[in-house]
């Protein structure tokens, strides 16, 4: 759902940019409470993983594909404030390096794909977790529903921006029906990916999943006929469930997805592109400012072999997103540590 330049007029794009900048600023402050020594590097990995999975367009209807938006996944894994930052980093890397999503529309994309998806998904997720049994299955099920709803919500948000500042004159009702309809189908794919990813991490290290914190009740022992709290268990030793193992496994998975599996992704236009072409929203689309980037369109210029070019571009994107994301989150983490030390 990457909005290109020219779909939304300049005043509304600027306003969306102000909203996005405000959301990022607030999220930077909120992320200080979410990030610690373990989760800061994992947050960078989440951004890189979302970048990789967004390269995997999957078919949803005749001539239409979809891809992960990632707001729900990021919010559940690392927290809503950090989740907004993860999506912002991904969109920034995609826009600057790969000419994916307009640069003047960056604020629109962060607002729609980052803020709206995170807010809707995490609010729904928390509501479901509160009423469902406190089990890992409940966290997984809640992540499915939250992700499913977040995608058509983002489509509706785009339609609202188009209604205010669209550069073409297409009836808003037609845009809303088409956008929400196709993105509900895409939401199913988003929900499956989110559920599987959250479920995999929860199965190994539930303590690393922000949305699963407090999931496990304290162990009780019966002493002289009374239940008492057992002594807290030691932290997991390095091994299959250590944070380092999770980080390495996630990075390898992201590199494989972006560097190899992405070659087999659907070539059909995604939901927004299809609706824009069918309804005429793209009549005034503008060329991307980074169209001459050596990585534009997720390929490395000068490399003729499509598989090698796309795979190398994907691997570079994962590495760049990981580096920028991890660096940003470490800075946020250090600012928190500094604040706690001087308080």
mmCIF file of C-alpha atoms in Angstrom:
data_model
loop_
_atom_site.group_PDB
_atom_site.id
_atom_site.type_symbol
_atom_site.label_atom_id
_atom_site.label_comp_id
_atom_site.label_asym_id
_atom_site.label_seq_id
_atom_site.Cartn_x
_atom_site.Cartn_y
_atom_site.Cartn_z
ATOM 1 C CA UNK A 1 0.000 0.000 0.000
ATOM 2 C CA UNK A 2 2.922 2.334 -0.643
ATOM 3 C CA UNK A 3 1.385 5.611 -1.815
ATOM 4 C CA UNK A 4 3.436 7.212 -4.621
ATOM 5 C CA UNK A 5 3.888 10.910 -5.236
ATOM 6 C CA UNK A 6 0.958 12.533 -7.017
ATOM 7 C CA UNK A 7 -1.956 10.629 -5.492
ATOM 8 C CA UNK A 8 -2.468 13.176 -2.689
ATOM 9 C CA UNK A 9 -2.049 16.923 -3.167
ATOM 10 C CA UNK A 10 0.721 18.954 -1.545
ATOM 11 C CA UNK A 11 -1.254 20.566 1.327
ATOM 12 C CA UNK A 12 -2.638 17.253 2.566
ATOM 13 C CA UNK A 13 0.736 15.550 2.069
ATOM 14 C CA UNK A 14 2.369 18.261 4.183
ATOM 15 C CA UNK A 15 -0.313 17.896 6.853
ATOM 16 C CA UNK A 16 0.171 14.125 6.875
ATOM 17 C CA UNK A 17 3.911 14.722 7.155
ATOM 18 C CA UNK A 18 3.355 16.884 10.225
ATOM 19 C CA UNK A 19 1.162 14.174 11.762
ATOM 20 C CA UNK A 20 3.757 11.515 10.962
ATOM 21 C CA UNK A 21 6.591 13.620 12.401
ATOM 22 C CA UNK A 22 4.577 14.204 15.564
ATOM 23 C CA UNK A 23 3.815 10.492 15.845
ATOM 24 C CA UNK A 24 7.498 9.607 15.437
ATOM 25 C CA UNK A 25 8.507 12.209 18.046
ATOM 26 C CA UNK A 26 5.959 10.899 20.549
ATOM 27 C CA UNK A 27 6.970 7.324 19.756
ATOM 28 C CA UNK A 28 10.623 8.126 20.422
ATOM 29 C CA UNK A 29 9.677 9.148 23.947
ATOM 30 C CA UNK A 30 7.344 6.193 24.422
ATOM 31 C CA UNK A 31 9.900 3.715 23.085
ATOM 32 C CA UNK A 32 12.255 4.593 25.944
ATOM 33 C CA UNK A 33 9.861 2.769 28.261
ATOM 34 C CA UNK A 34 9.627 -0.269 25.982
ATOM 35 C CA UNK A 35 13.258 -0.811 25.039
ATOM 36 C CA UNK A 36 15.812 -2.459 27.284
ATOM 37 C CA UNK A 37 19.144 -4.185 26.714
ATOM 38 C CA UNK A 38 17.453 -7.277 25.278
ATOM 39 C CA UNK A 39 14.735 -5.694 23.161
ATOM 40 C CA UNK A 40 16.739 -2.856 21.540
ATOM 41 C CA UNK A 41 18.600 -5.155 19.096
ATOM 42 C CA UNK A 42 15.441 -7.216 18.586
ATOM 43 C CA UNK A 43 13.569 -4.070 17.530
ATOM 44 C CA UNK A 44 16.095 -3.479 14.768
ATOM 45 C CA UNK A 45 15.655 -7.090 13.700
ATOM 46 C CA UNK A 46 11.865 -6.674 13.613
ATOM 47 C CA UNK A 47 12.263 -3.736 11.221
ATOM 48 C CA UNK A 48 14.591 -5.763 8.990
ATOM 49 C CA UNK A 49 12.249 -8.758 9.072
ATOM 50 C CA UNK A 50 9.263 -6.606 8.081
ATOM 51 C CA UNK A 51 11.303 -5.143 5.224
ATOM 52 C CA UNK A 52 12.065 -8.666 4.010
ATOM 53 C CA UNK A 53 8.500 -9.953 4.274
ATOM 54 C CA UNK A 54 7.138 -6.885 2.477
ATOM 55 C CA UNK A 55 9.059 -8.066 -0.581
ATOM 56 C CA UNK A 56 6.907 -11.216 -0.677
ATOM 57 C CA UNK A 57 3.782 -10.174 -2.561
ATOM 58 C CA UNK A 58 1.148 -12.925 -2.436
ATOM 59 C CA UNK A 59 -1.824 -13.270 -4.822
ATOM 60 C CA UNK A 60 -5.219 -12.358 -3.356
ATOM 61 C CA UNK A 61 -7.422 -12.109 -6.453
ATOM 62 C CA UNK A 62 -7.207 -12.196 -10.222
ATOM 63 C CA UNK A 63 -4.415 -9.826 -11.183
ATOM 64 C CA UNK A 64 -3.985 -8.463 -7.655
ATOM 65 C CA UNK A 65 -1.431 -9.160 -4.936
ATOM 66 C CA UNK A 66 -0.806 -8.016 -1.391
ATOM 67 C CA UNK A 67 2.053 -7.786 1.049
ATOM 68 C CA UNK A 68 2.561 -7.446 4.772
ATOM 69 C CA UNK A 69 2.085 -3.971 6.231
ATOM 70 C CA UNK A 70 3.657 -5.039 9.514
ATOM 71 C CA UNK A 71 2.132 -2.615 12.000
ATOM 72 C CA UNK A 72 0.390 -5.316 14.007
ATOM 73 C CA UNK A 73 3.439 -7.581 13.987
ATOM 74 C CA UNK A 74 5.780 -4.829 15.156
ATOM 75 C CA UNK A 75 3.444 -3.577 17.888
ATOM 76 C CA UNK A 76 2.899 -7.043 19.343
ATOM 77 C CA UNK A 77 6.558 -8.061 19.231
ATOM 78 C CA UNK A 78 8.250 -4.886 20.488
ATOM 79 C CA UNK A 79 5.462 -2.565 21.676
ATOM 80 C CA UNK A 80 3.274 0.067 19.994
ATOM 81 C CA UNK A 81 5.661 3.019 20.342
ATOM 82 C CA UNK A 82 8.615 1.048 19.051
ATOM 83 C CA UNK A 83 6.341 -0.501 16.425
ATOM 84 C CA UNK A 84 5.612 2.903 14.874
ATOM 85 C CA UNK A 85 9.354 3.557 14.713
ATOM 86 C CA UNK A 86 9.988 0.169 13.083
ATOM 87 C CA UNK A 87 7.537 0.888 10.274
ATOM 88 C CA UNK A 88 8.905 4.423 9.845
ATOM 89 C CA UNK A 89 12.432 3.035 9.423
ATOM 90 C CA UNK A 90 11.239 0.471 6.870
ATOM 91 C CA UNK A 91 9.346 3.077 4.843
ATOM 92 C CA UNK A 92 12.292 5.468 4.940
ATOM 93 C CA UNK A 93 14.677 2.817 3.637
ATOM 94 C CA UNK A 94 12.236 1.757 0.933
ATOM 95 C CA UNK A 95 11.646 5.305 -0.235
ATOM 96 C CA UNK A 96 15.262 6.451 -0.287
ATOM 97 C CA UNK A 97 17.029 3.313 -1.489
ATOM 98 C CA UNK A 98 14.432 1.452 -3.540
ATOM 99 C CA UNK A 99 12.115 4.215 -4.875
ATOM 100 C CA UNK A 100 9.166 2.444 -3.277
ATOM 101 C CA UNK A 101 6.596 4.889 -1.897
ATOM 102 C CA UNK A 102 6.850 8.567 -2.762
ATOM 103 C CA UNK A 103 9.186 10.838 -0.834
ATOM 104 C CA UNK A 104 6.662 13.670 -0.673
ATOM 105 C CA UNK A 105 4.143 11.001 0.343
ATOM 106 C CA UNK A 106 6.374 9.640 3.111
ATOM 107 C CA UNK A 107 4.206 11.289 5.746
ATOM 108 C CA UNK A 108 1.106 9.769 4.179
ATOM 109 C CA UNK A 109 2.672 6.325 4.190
ATOM 110 C CA UNK A 110 3.913 6.541 7.778
ATOM 111 C CA UNK A 111 0.512 7.800 8.927
ATOM 112 C CA UNK A 112 -1.433 5.110 7.065
ATOM 113 C CA UNK A 113 0.894 2.090 7.193
ATOM 114 C CA UNK A 114 2.540 2.875 10.509
ATOM 115 C CA UNK A 115 0.371 4.887 12.847
ATOM 116 C CA UNK A 116 -3.081 3.622 11.832
ATOM 117 C CA UNK A 117 -2.113 -0.054 11.672
ATOM 118 C CA UNK A 118 -0.270 0.060 14.993
ATOM 119 C CA UNK A 119 -3.001 1.960 16.855
ATOM 120 C CA UNK A 120 -5.858 -0.180 15.535
ATOM 121 C CA UNK A 121 -4.018 -3.481 15.852
ATOM 122 C CA UNK A 122 -2.587 -2.954 19.308
ATOM 123 C CA UNK A 123 -5.814 -1.560 20.774
ATOM 124 C CA UNK A 124 -7.720 -4.573 19.477
ATOM 125 C CA UNK A 125 -4.977 -6.972 20.533
ATOM 126 C CA UNK A 126 -4.910 -5.658 24.103
ATOM 127 C CA UNK A 127 -8.689 -5.782 24.326
ATOM 128 C CA UNK A 128 -8.770 -9.401 23.204
ATOM 129 C CA UNK A 129 -5.919 -10.460 25.502
ATOM 130 C CA UNK A 130 -7.755 -8.965 28.468
ATOM 131 C CA UNK A 131 -10.901 -11.038 27.883
ATOM 132 C CA UNK A 132 -9.310 -14.263 26.627
ATOM 133 C CA UNK A 133 -7.624 -16.853 28.852
ATOM 134 C CA UNK A 134 -4.021 -15.911 29.649
ATOM 135 C CA UNK A 135 -2.400 -18.488 27.386
ATOM 136 C CA UNK A 136 0.009 -18.488 24.477
ATOM 137 C CA UNK A 137 -2.814 -19.616 22.216
ATOM 138 C CA UNK A 138 -4.781 -16.514 23.175
ATOM 139 C CA UNK A 139 -1.862 -14.242 22.253
ATOM 140 C CA UNK A 140 -1.556 -15.974 18.893
ATOM 141 C CA UNK A 141 -5.292 -15.790 18.196
ATOM 142 C CA UNK A 142 -5.460 -12.142 19.234
ATOM 143 C CA UNK A 143 -2.552 -11.321 16.915
ATOM 144 C CA UNK A 144 -4.456 -12.897 14.000
ATOM 145 C CA UNK A 145 -7.581 -10.807 14.578
ATOM 146 C CA UNK A 146 -5.643 -7.599 15.235
ATOM 147 C CA UNK A 147 -3.599 -7.950 12.055
ATOM 148 C CA UNK A 148 -6.650 -8.831 9.979
ATOM 149 C CA UNK A 149 -8.548 -5.698 11.029
ATOM 150 C CA UNK A 150 -5.558 -3.349 10.769
ATOM 151 C CA UNK A 151 -5.200 -3.690 6.994
ATOM 152 C CA UNK A 152 -8.705 -2.588 5.884
ATOM 153 C CA UNK A 153 -8.453 0.114 8.573
ATOM 154 C CA UNK A 154 -5.359 1.434 6.809
ATOM 155 C CA UNK A 155 -7.206 1.254 3.482
ATOM 156 C CA UNK A 156 -10.042 3.309 4.963
ATOM 157 C CA UNK A 157 -7.512 5.841 6.283
ATOM 158 C CA UNK A 158 -5.993 6.231 2.827
ATOM 159 C CA UNK A 159 -9.461 6.747 1.395
ATOM 160 C CA UNK A 160 -10.110 9.485 3.954
ATOM 161 C CA UNK A 161 -6.931 11.279 2.886
ATOM 162 C CA UNK A 162 -7.909 10.838 -0.758
ATOM 163 C CA UNK A 163 -11.335 12.312 -0.033
ATOM 164 C CA UNK A 164 -9.649 15.416 1.381
ATOM 165 C CA UNK A 165 -6.712 15.820 -0.950
ATOM 166 C CA UNK A 166 -6.976 13.434 -3.890
ATOM 167 C CA UNK A 167 -5.551 14.800 -7.142
ATOM 168 C CA UNK A 168 -8.137 13.023 -9.284
ATOM 169 C CA UNK A 169 -11.907 13.150 -9.248
ATOM 170 C CA UNK A 170 -13.031 9.610 -8.530
ATOM 171 C CA UNK A 171 -16.138 9.124 -6.355
ATOM 172 C CA UNK A 172 -14.943 8.465 -2.822
ATOM 173 C CA UNK A 173 -17.556 5.739 -2.319
ATOM 174 C CA UNK A 174 -16.060 3.753 -5.197
ATOM 175 C CA UNK A 175 -12.556 4.176 -3.842
ATOM 176 C CA UNK A 176 -13.622 3.126 -0.342
ATOM 177 C CA UNK A 177 -15.469 0.034 -1.544
ATOM 178 C CA UNK A 178 -12.603 -1.100 -3.746
ATOM 179 C CA UNK A 179 -9.859 -0.340 -1.222
ATOM 180 C CA UNK A 180 -11.523 -1.926 1.784
ATOM 181 C CA UNK A 181 -12.695 -4.921 -0.262
ATOM 182 C CA UNK A 182 -9.303 -5.902 -1.660
ATOM 183 C CA UNK A 183 -7.445 -5.041 1.538
ATOM 184 C CA UNK A 184 -9.736 -7.242 3.577
ATOM 185 C CA UNK A 185 -8.422 -10.117 1.472
ATOM 186 C CA UNK A 186 -4.881 -8.876 1.940
ATOM 187 C CA UNK A 187 -5.603 -8.672 5.661
ATOM 188 C CA UNK A 188 -6.105 -12.419 5.749
ATOM 189 C CA UNK A 189 -2.566 -12.927 4.483
ATOM 190 C CA UNK A 190 -1.294 -10.322 6.944
ATOM 191 C CA UNK A 191 -3.081 -12.120 9.765
ATOM 192 C CA UNK A 192 -1.583 -15.500 8.869
ATOM 193 C CA UNK A 193 1.957 -14.107 8.643
ATOM 194 C CA UNK A 194 1.570 -12.203 11.901
ATOM 195 C CA UNK A 195 0.056 -15.172 13.727
ATOM 196 C CA UNK A 196 2.790 -17.566 12.571
ATOM 197 C CA UNK A 197 5.597 -15.163 13.436
ATOM 198 C CA UNK A 198 4.237 -14.229 16.860
ATOM 199 C CA UNK A 199 3.453 -17.873 17.586
ATOM 200 C CA UNK A 200 6.989 -18.944 16.669
ATOM 201 C CA UNK A 201 8.627 -16.392 18.962
ATOM 202 C CA UNK A 202 6.166 -16.996 21.801
ATOM 203 C CA UNK A 203 6.875 -20.733 21.609
ATOM 204 C CA UNK A 204 10.614 -20.131 22.095
ATOM 205 C CA UNK A 205 10.875 -17.008 24.244
ATOM 206 C CA UNK A 206 7.520 -15.528 25.328
ATOM 207 C CA UNK A 207 9.377 -13.064 27.561
ATOM 208 C CA UNK A 208 10.759 -11.380 24.424
ATOM 209 C CA UNK A 209 7.274 -10.699 23.021
ATOM 210 C CA UNK A 210 5.982 -7.380 24.319
ATOM 211 C CA UNK A 211 2.359 -8.390 23.920
ATOM 212 C CA UNK A 212 2.925 -11.593 25.907
ATOM 213 C CA UNK A 213 4.540 -10.000 28.952
ATOM 214 C CA UNK A 214 2.956 -11.196 32.162
ATOM 215 C CA UNK A 215 1.477 -14.153 30.314
ATOM 216 C CA UNK A 216 2.861 -16.808 32.633
ATOM 217 C CA UNK A 217 1.472 -16.865 36.166
ATOM 218 C CA UNK A 218 3.994 -17.301 39.012
ATOM 219 C CA UNK A 219 4.754 -20.892 39.810
ATOM 220 C CA UNK A 220 2.961 -22.092 42.959
ATOM 221 C CA UNK A 221 4.144 -24.763 45.353
ATOM 222 C CA UNK A 222 2.024 -26.483 47.981
ATOM 223 C CA UNK A 223 3.733 -26.267 51.389
ATOM 224 C CA UNK A 224 1.949 -27.661 54.446
ATOM 225 C CA UNK A 225 -1.310 -27.617 52.556
ATOM 226 C CA UNK A 226 -0.951 -23.988 51.406
ATOM 227 C CA UNK A 227 0.000 -22.565 47.991
ATOM 228 C CA UNK A 228 3.024 -20.279 48.076
ATOM 229 C CA UNK A 229 5.001 -18.543 45.321
ATOM 230 C CA UNK A 230 8.036 -20.487 44.198
ATOM 231 C CA UNK A 231 11.404 -18.771 43.921
ATOM 232 C CA UNK A 232 11.755 -17.115 40.497
ATOM 233 C CA UNK A 233 13.512 -19.261 37.957
ATOM 234 C CA UNK A 234 16.882 -18.263 36.657
ATOM 235 C CA UNK A 235 17.010 -16.427 33.360
ATOM 236 C CA UNK A 236 17.182 -18.739 30.368
ATOM 237 C CA UNK A 237 20.697 -19.864 29.702
ATOM 238 C CA UNK A 238 22.302 -19.284 26.352
ATOM 239 C CA UNK A 239 21.081 -21.937 24.001
ATOM 240 C CA UNK A 240 18.234 -22.569 21.638
ATOM 241 C CA UNK A 241 16.006 -20.089 23.425
ATOM 242 C CA UNK A 242 18.553 -17.351 24.151
ATOM 243 C CA UNK A 243 18.023 -13.848 22.719
ATOM 244 C CA UNK A 244 21.167 -14.283 20.631
ATOM 245 C CA UNK A 245 19.780 -17.456 19.061
ATOM 246 C CA UNK A 246 16.469 -15.759 18.366
ATOM 247 C CA UNK A 247 18.283 -12.773 16.811
ATOM 248 C CA UNK A 248 20.493 -14.942 14.596
ATOM 249 C CA UNK A 249 17.555 -17.111 13.530
ATOM 250 C CA UNK A 250 15.476 -14.052 12.689
ATOM 251 C CA UNK A 251 18.266 -12.443 10.685
ATOM 252 C CA UNK A 252 18.958 -15.601 8.694
ATOM 253 C CA UNK A 253 15.231 -15.955 7.988
ATOM 254 C CA UNK A 254 14.999 -12.331 6.814
ATOM 255 C CA UNK A 255 18.003 -12.734 4.519
ATOM 256 C CA UNK A 256 16.613 -15.936 3.010
ATOM 257 C CA UNK A 257 13.205 -14.360 2.448
ATOM 258 C CA UNK A 258 14.570 -11.171 0.883
ATOM 259 C CA UNK A 259 17.512 -12.719 -0.942
ATOM 260 C CA UNK A 260 15.908 -15.884 -2.291
ATOM 261 C CA UNK A 261 12.192 -16.393 -1.655
ATOM 262 C CA UNK A 262 11.335 -12.889 -2.928
ATOM 263 C CA UNK A 263 12.226 -14.029 -6.450
ATOM 264 C CA UNK A 264 9.076 -16.156 -6.416
ATOM 265 C CA UNK A 265 6.780 -13.390 -5.146
ATOM 266 C CA UNK A 266 3.728 -12.430 -7.179
ATOM 267 C CA UNK A 267 4.431 -9.878 -9.923
ATOM 268 C CA UNK A 268 0.816 -8.649 -9.953
ATOM 269 C CA UNK A 269 0.160 -5.083 -8.757
ATOM 270 C CA UNK A 270 -0.660 -4.751 -5.082
ATOM 271 C CA UNK A 271 -4.054 -3.692 -3.797
ATOM 272 C CA UNK A 272 -3.501 0.066 -4.028
ATOM 273 C CA UNK A 273 -1.846 -0.135 -7.442
ATOM 274 C CA UNK A 274 -4.699 -2.242 -8.796
ATOM 275 C CA UNK A 275 -7.428 0.012 -7.423
ATOM 276 C CA UNK A 276 -5.563 3.103 -8.633
ATOM 277 C CA UNK A 277 -5.271 1.709 -12.161
ATOM 278 C CA UNK A 278 -8.874 0.473 -12.291
ATOM 279 C CA UNK A 279 -10.427 3.660 -10.883
ATOM 280 C CA UNK A 280 -8.060 6.214 -12.398
ATOM 281 C CA UNK A 281 -6.512 7.426 -9.135
ATOM 282 C CA UNK A 282 -3.065 7.216 -10.723
ATOM 283 C CA UNK A 283 -3.797 9.702 -13.515
ATOM 284 C CA UNK A 284 -1.452 12.295 -11.966
ATOM 285 C CA UNK A 285 1.168 9.998 -10.486
ATOM 286 C CA UNK A 286 4.650 11.518 -10.471
ATOM 287 C CA UNK A 287 8.040 9.968 -11.132
ATOM 288 C CA UNK A 288 9.891 8.993 -7.982
ATOM 289 C CA UNK A 289 12.655 11.356 -6.920
ATOM 290 C CA UNK A 290 14.916 8.364 -6.243
ATOM 291 C CA UNK A 291 14.129 6.602 -9.526
ATOM 292 C CA UNK A 292 17.821 6.709 -10.458
ATOM 293 C CA UNK A 293 18.897 4.950 -7.275
ATOM 294 C CA UNK A 294 21.182 1.968 -7.995
ATOM 295 C CA UNK A 295 18.687 -0.153 -6.010
ATOM 296 C CA UNK A 296 15.476 1.224 -7.531
ATOM 297 C CA UNK A 297 12.709 -1.342 -8.026
ATOM 298 C CA UNK A 298 14.551 -3.817 -5.781
ATOM 299 C CA UNK A 299 17.322 -4.654 -8.204
ATOM 300 C CA UNK A 300 21.012 -3.789 -8.420
ATOM 301 C CA UNK A 301 21.812 -1.784 -11.511
ATOM 302 C CA UNK A 302 24.538 -3.320 -13.615
ATOM 303 C CA UNK A 303 23.673 -6.900 -12.690
ATOM 304 C CA UNK A 304 21.777 -8.482 -15.565
ATOM 305 C CA UNK A 305 20.742 -11.737 -13.880
ATOM 306 C CA UNK A 306 17.323 -11.004 -12.374
ATOM 307 C CA UNK A 307 17.615 -13.570 -9.590
ATOM 308 C CA UNK A 308 21.043 -12.324 -8.494
ATOM 309 C CA UNK A 309 20.110 -8.657 -8.856
ATOM 310 C CA UNK A 310 16.899 -8.962 -6.839
ATOM 311 C CA UNK A 311 18.441 -11.221 -4.213
ATOM 312 C CA UNK A 312 21.402 -8.940 -3.664
ATOM 313 C CA UNK A 313 19.131 -5.889 -3.431
ATOM 314 C CA UNK A 314 16.982 -7.663 -0.882
ATOM 315 C CA UNK A 315 19.982 -8.628 1.218
ATOM 316 C CA UNK A 316 21.303 -5.054 1.062
ATOM 317 C CA UNK A 317 17.890 -3.767 2.135
ATOM 318 C CA UNK A 318 17.766 -6.122 5.114
ATOM 319 C CA UNK A 319 21.264 -5.091 6.159
ATOM 320 C CA UNK A 320 20.599 -1.362 5.759
ATOM 321 C CA UNK A 321 17.297 -1.535 7.626
ATOM 322 C CA UNK A 322 18.864 -3.598 10.395
ATOM 323 C CA UNK A 323 21.760 -1.161 10.762
ATOM 324 C CA UNK A 324 19.639 1.994 10.765
ATOM 325 C CA UNK A 325 16.950 0.478 12.981
ATOM 326 C CA UNK A 326 19.332 -1.015 15.511
ATOM 327 C CA UNK A 327 21.354 2.195 15.654
ATOM 328 C CA UNK A 328 18.257 4.302 16.235
ATOM 329 C CA UNK A 329 16.904 1.993 18.910
ATOM 330 C CA UNK A 330 20.234 1.824 20.728
ATOM 331 C CA UNK A 331 20.298 5.629 20.828
ATOM 332 C CA UNK A 332 16.791 5.634 22.294
ATOM 333 C CA UNK A 333 17.838 2.986 24.802
ATOM 334 C CA UNK A 334 20.950 4.922 25.850
ATOM 335 C CA UNK A 335 18.908 8.076 26.335
ATOM 336 C CA UNK A 336 16.643 6.112 28.667
ATOM 337 C CA UNK A 337 19.635 4.787 30.582
ATOM 338 C CA UNK A 338 21.081 8.296 30.826
ATOM 339 C CA UNK A 339 17.785 9.671 32.079
ATOM 340 C CA UNK A 340 17.524 6.945 34.722
ATOM 341 C CA UNK A 341 21.111 7.581 35.853
ATOM 342 C CA UNK A 342 20.668 11.335 36.213
ATOM 343 C CA UNK A 343 17.194 11.133 37.759
#
